[in-house]
Amino acid sequence: MAKRPRDPVQLAKQVFDIAIGEAEDTVSEAKRHPENVKGRAGGKKGGSSRARHLTPEQRADIARLAAEASWKKK
């Protein structure tokens, strides 16, 4: 796999050529964004997992602080 040029002018030319279809992109999608290959790496389940491990009192304290912060902004 060929690397992209480090020179900004050459890189801009290569990006332009790829955009207009005169050149193929040398970097595969998996190499650009490896986290997208497996999907989300756990970002969606973090908050619910944390909430399950908190006691009801801790959750209430967190909610109270959030409400106070929200009302301070207004």
Backbone as JSON, one array per atom type, in Angstrom:
{
  "sequence": "MAKRPRDPVQLAKQVFDIAIGEAEDTVSEAKRHPENVKGRAGGKKGGSSRARHLTPEQRADIARLAAEASWKKK",
  "N": [[0.84, -1.17, 0.0], [0.64, 2.14, -0.9], [1.85, 5.09, 0.64], [0.39, 8.22, 1.54], [1.44, 11.37, 0.17], [3.67, 13.55, 1.97], [4.08, 16.18, 1.45], [2.22, 19.12, 1.34], [1.17, 20.26, -1.03], [1.39, 18.24, -2.95], [-0.22, 16.35, -1.69], [-2.7, 17.66, -1.73], [-3.14, 17.7, -4.48], [-3.34, 14.95, -4.98], [-5.64, 14.31, -3.45], [-7.52, 15.85, -4.82], [-7.43, 14.58, -7.35], [-8.43, 12.07, -6.62], [-10.99, 12.82, -5.84], [-12.16, 13.68, -8.26], [-12.1, 11.4, -9.66], [-9.92, 10.53, -11.16], [-7.89, 9.14, -9.99], [-7.27, 6.31, -7.86], [-8.15, 5.74, -4.46], [-5.64, 5.09, -2.15], [-5.66, 4.26, 0.45], [-7.3, 1.99, 2.41], [-10.73, 1.66, 3.59], [-10.91, 0.31, 6.05], [-8.38, 0.73, 7.11], [-8.4, 3.48, 7.5], [-10.42, 4.0, 9.42], [-10.41, 2.06, 11.84], [-12.04, 1.55, 14.04], [-14.59, 1.61, 13.04], [-14.96, -0.76, 11.78], [-15.68, -2.77, 13.57], [-17.92, -1.64, 14.57], [-19.63, 0.41, 16.96], [-17.55, 1.04, 19.71], [-18.44, 0.55, 22.28], [-19.46, 2.88, 23.27], [-22.17, 3.39, 23.48], [-23.16, 1.78, 25.49], [-22.06, 2.58, 27.87], [-23.16, 4.56, 29.72], [-25.57, 3.39, 30.65], [-24.6, 1.07, 31.79], [-23.04, 2.13, 33.82], [-25.03, 3.33, 35.35], [-26.45, 1.12, 36.27], [-24.75, 0.09, 38.18], [-24.75, 1.93, 40.2], [-26.0, 3.08, 43.35], [-29.43, 3.75, 44.33], [-29.45, 6.15, 45.81], [-27.06, 7.38, 45.01], [-27.61, 7.79, 42.29], [-29.72, 9.6, 42.53], [-28.4, 11.77, 43.71], [-26.65, 12.49, 41.64], [-28.53, 13.2, 39.68], [-29.73, 15.37, 40.96], [-27.59, 17.2, 41.1], [-27.22, 17.61, 38.37], [-29.66, 18.81, 37.68], [-29.5, 21.16, 39.17], [-27.3, 22.38, 37.94], [-28.37, 22.77, 35.42], [-30.42, 24.61, 35.94], [-28.92, 26.77, 36.81], [-27.81, 27.77, 34.51], [-29.83, 29.15, 33.27]],
  "CA": [[0.0, 0.0, 0.0], [1.43, 3.37, -0.99], [1.49, 6.12, 1.61], [0.06, 9.52, 0.97], [2.59, 12.27, 0.23], [3.72, 14.46, 3.11], [4.07, 17.54, 0.93], [0.82, 19.55, 1.27], [0.74, 20.52, -2.4], [1.21, 16.94, -3.58], [-1.37, 15.73, -1.06], [-3.89, 18.32, -2.26], [-3.32, 17.21, -5.86], [-3.82, 13.57, -4.9], [-7.03, 14.35, -2.98], [-8.31, 16.35, -5.94], [-7.52, 13.51, -8.35], [-9.35, 11.04, -6.09], [-12.34, 13.38, -5.84], [-12.72, 13.74, -9.61], [-12.11, 10.05, -10.23], [-8.76, 10.23, -11.99], [-6.98, 8.27, -9.25], [-7.9, 5.47, -6.84], [-7.68, 6.0, -3.1], [-4.71, 4.02, -1.79], [-5.86, 3.86, 1.83], [-8.59, 1.31, 2.5], [-11.62, 2.17, 4.63], [-10.58, -0.32, 7.33], [-7.17, 1.36, 7.62], [-8.71, 4.84, 7.92], [-11.25, 4.02, 10.62], [-10.52, 0.68, 12.31], [-13.13, 1.4, 15.0], [-15.84, 1.42, 12.31], [-15.06, -2.13, 11.3], [-16.4, -3.53, 14.57], [-19.07, -0.89, 15.03], [-19.3, 1.27, 18.11], [-16.67, 0.32, 20.63], [-18.96, 0.54, 23.64], [-19.9, 4.19, 23.69], [-23.6, 3.41, 23.76], [-23.54, 1.03, 26.68], [-21.34, 3.07, 29.04], [-23.99, 5.22, 30.7], [-26.51, 2.46, 31.27], [-23.81, 0.16, 32.62], [-22.67, 2.88, 35.02], [-26.24, 3.54, 36.15], [-26.8, -0.15, 36.92], [-23.85, -0.16, 39.29], [-24.9, 2.96, 41.22], [-27.13, 2.9, 44.26], [-30.46, 4.76, 44.06], [-29.06, 7.43, 46.41], [-26.03, 7.98, 44.16], [-28.28, 8.27, 41.08], [-30.48, 10.79, 42.9], [-27.43, 12.86, 43.89], [-26.19, 12.9, 40.3], [-29.65, 13.89, 39.03], [-29.91, 16.65, 41.64], [-26.52, 18.08, 40.64], [-27.48, 17.96, 36.97], [-30.77, 19.76, 37.66], [-28.99, 22.45, 39.67], [-26.45, 22.96, 36.9], [-29.24, 23.19, 34.34], [-31.13, 25.81, 36.34], [-27.95, 27.86, 36.92], [-27.55, 28.32, 33.17], [-30.95, 29.98, 32.82]],
  "C": [[0.89, 1.24, 0.0], [0.92, 4.38, 0.02], [1.12, 7.39, 0.87], [1.27, 10.43, 1.1], [2.51, 13.2, 1.43], [3.68, 15.92, 2.66], [2.62, 17.99, 0.75], [0.31, 19.77, -0.15], [0.49, 19.19, -3.12], [-0.01, 16.21, -3.0], [-2.67, 16.34, -1.58], [-4.18, 17.86, -3.69], [-3.87, 15.8, -5.85], [-5.29, 13.52, -4.46], [-7.95, 14.84, -4.08], [-8.5, 15.28, -7.0], [-8.47, 12.4, -7.9], [-10.78, 11.54, -6.18], [-12.96, 13.41, -7.22], [-12.65, 12.4, -10.32], [-10.94, 9.7, -11.11], [-7.76, 9.31, -11.3], [-7.79, 7.47, -8.23], [-7.33, 5.84, -5.48], [-6.82, 4.81, -2.67], [-4.9, 3.53, -0.37], [-7.24, 3.25, 1.94], [-9.42, 1.88, 3.64], [-11.28, 1.59, 5.99], [-9.32, 0.31, 7.93], [-7.45, 2.77, 8.14], [-9.44, 4.87, 9.25], [-11.42, 2.6, 11.15], [-11.65, 0.49, 13.32], [-14.47, 1.18, 14.3], [-16.02, 0.0, 11.81], [-15.89, -2.97, 12.27], [-17.68, -2.84, 15.02], [-18.66, -0.01, 16.2], [-18.57, 0.46, 19.15], [-17.16, 0.39, 22.07], [-19.46, 1.88, 24.12], [-21.36, 4.23, 24.09], [-23.94, 2.74, 25.08], [-22.9, 1.56, 27.96], [-22.23, 3.67, 30.11], [-24.95, 4.28, 31.4], [-25.79, 1.47, 32.17], [-23.42, 0.86, 33.93], [-23.89, 3.04, 35.93], [-26.65, 2.26, 36.89], [-25.97, -0.39, 38.17], [-23.92, 0.9, 40.39], [-26.08, 2.62, 42.12], [-28.19, 3.96, 43.92], [-30.11, 6.13, 44.65], [-28.02, 8.14, 45.54], [-26.66, 8.54, 42.88], [-29.07, 9.55, 41.38], [-29.56, 11.99, 43.09], [-26.95, 13.39, 42.54], [-27.28, 13.67, 39.59], [-29.87, 15.26, 39.64], [-28.85, 17.65, 41.17], [-26.75, 18.53, 39.19], [-28.6, 18.98, 36.87], [-30.31, 21.13, 38.13], [-28.14, 23.14, 38.61], [-27.3, 23.49, 35.74], [-29.96, 24.49, 34.69], [-30.19, 27.0, 36.5], [-27.73, 28.55, 35.58], [-28.62, 29.3, 32.75], [-31.06, 31.27, 33.57]]
}
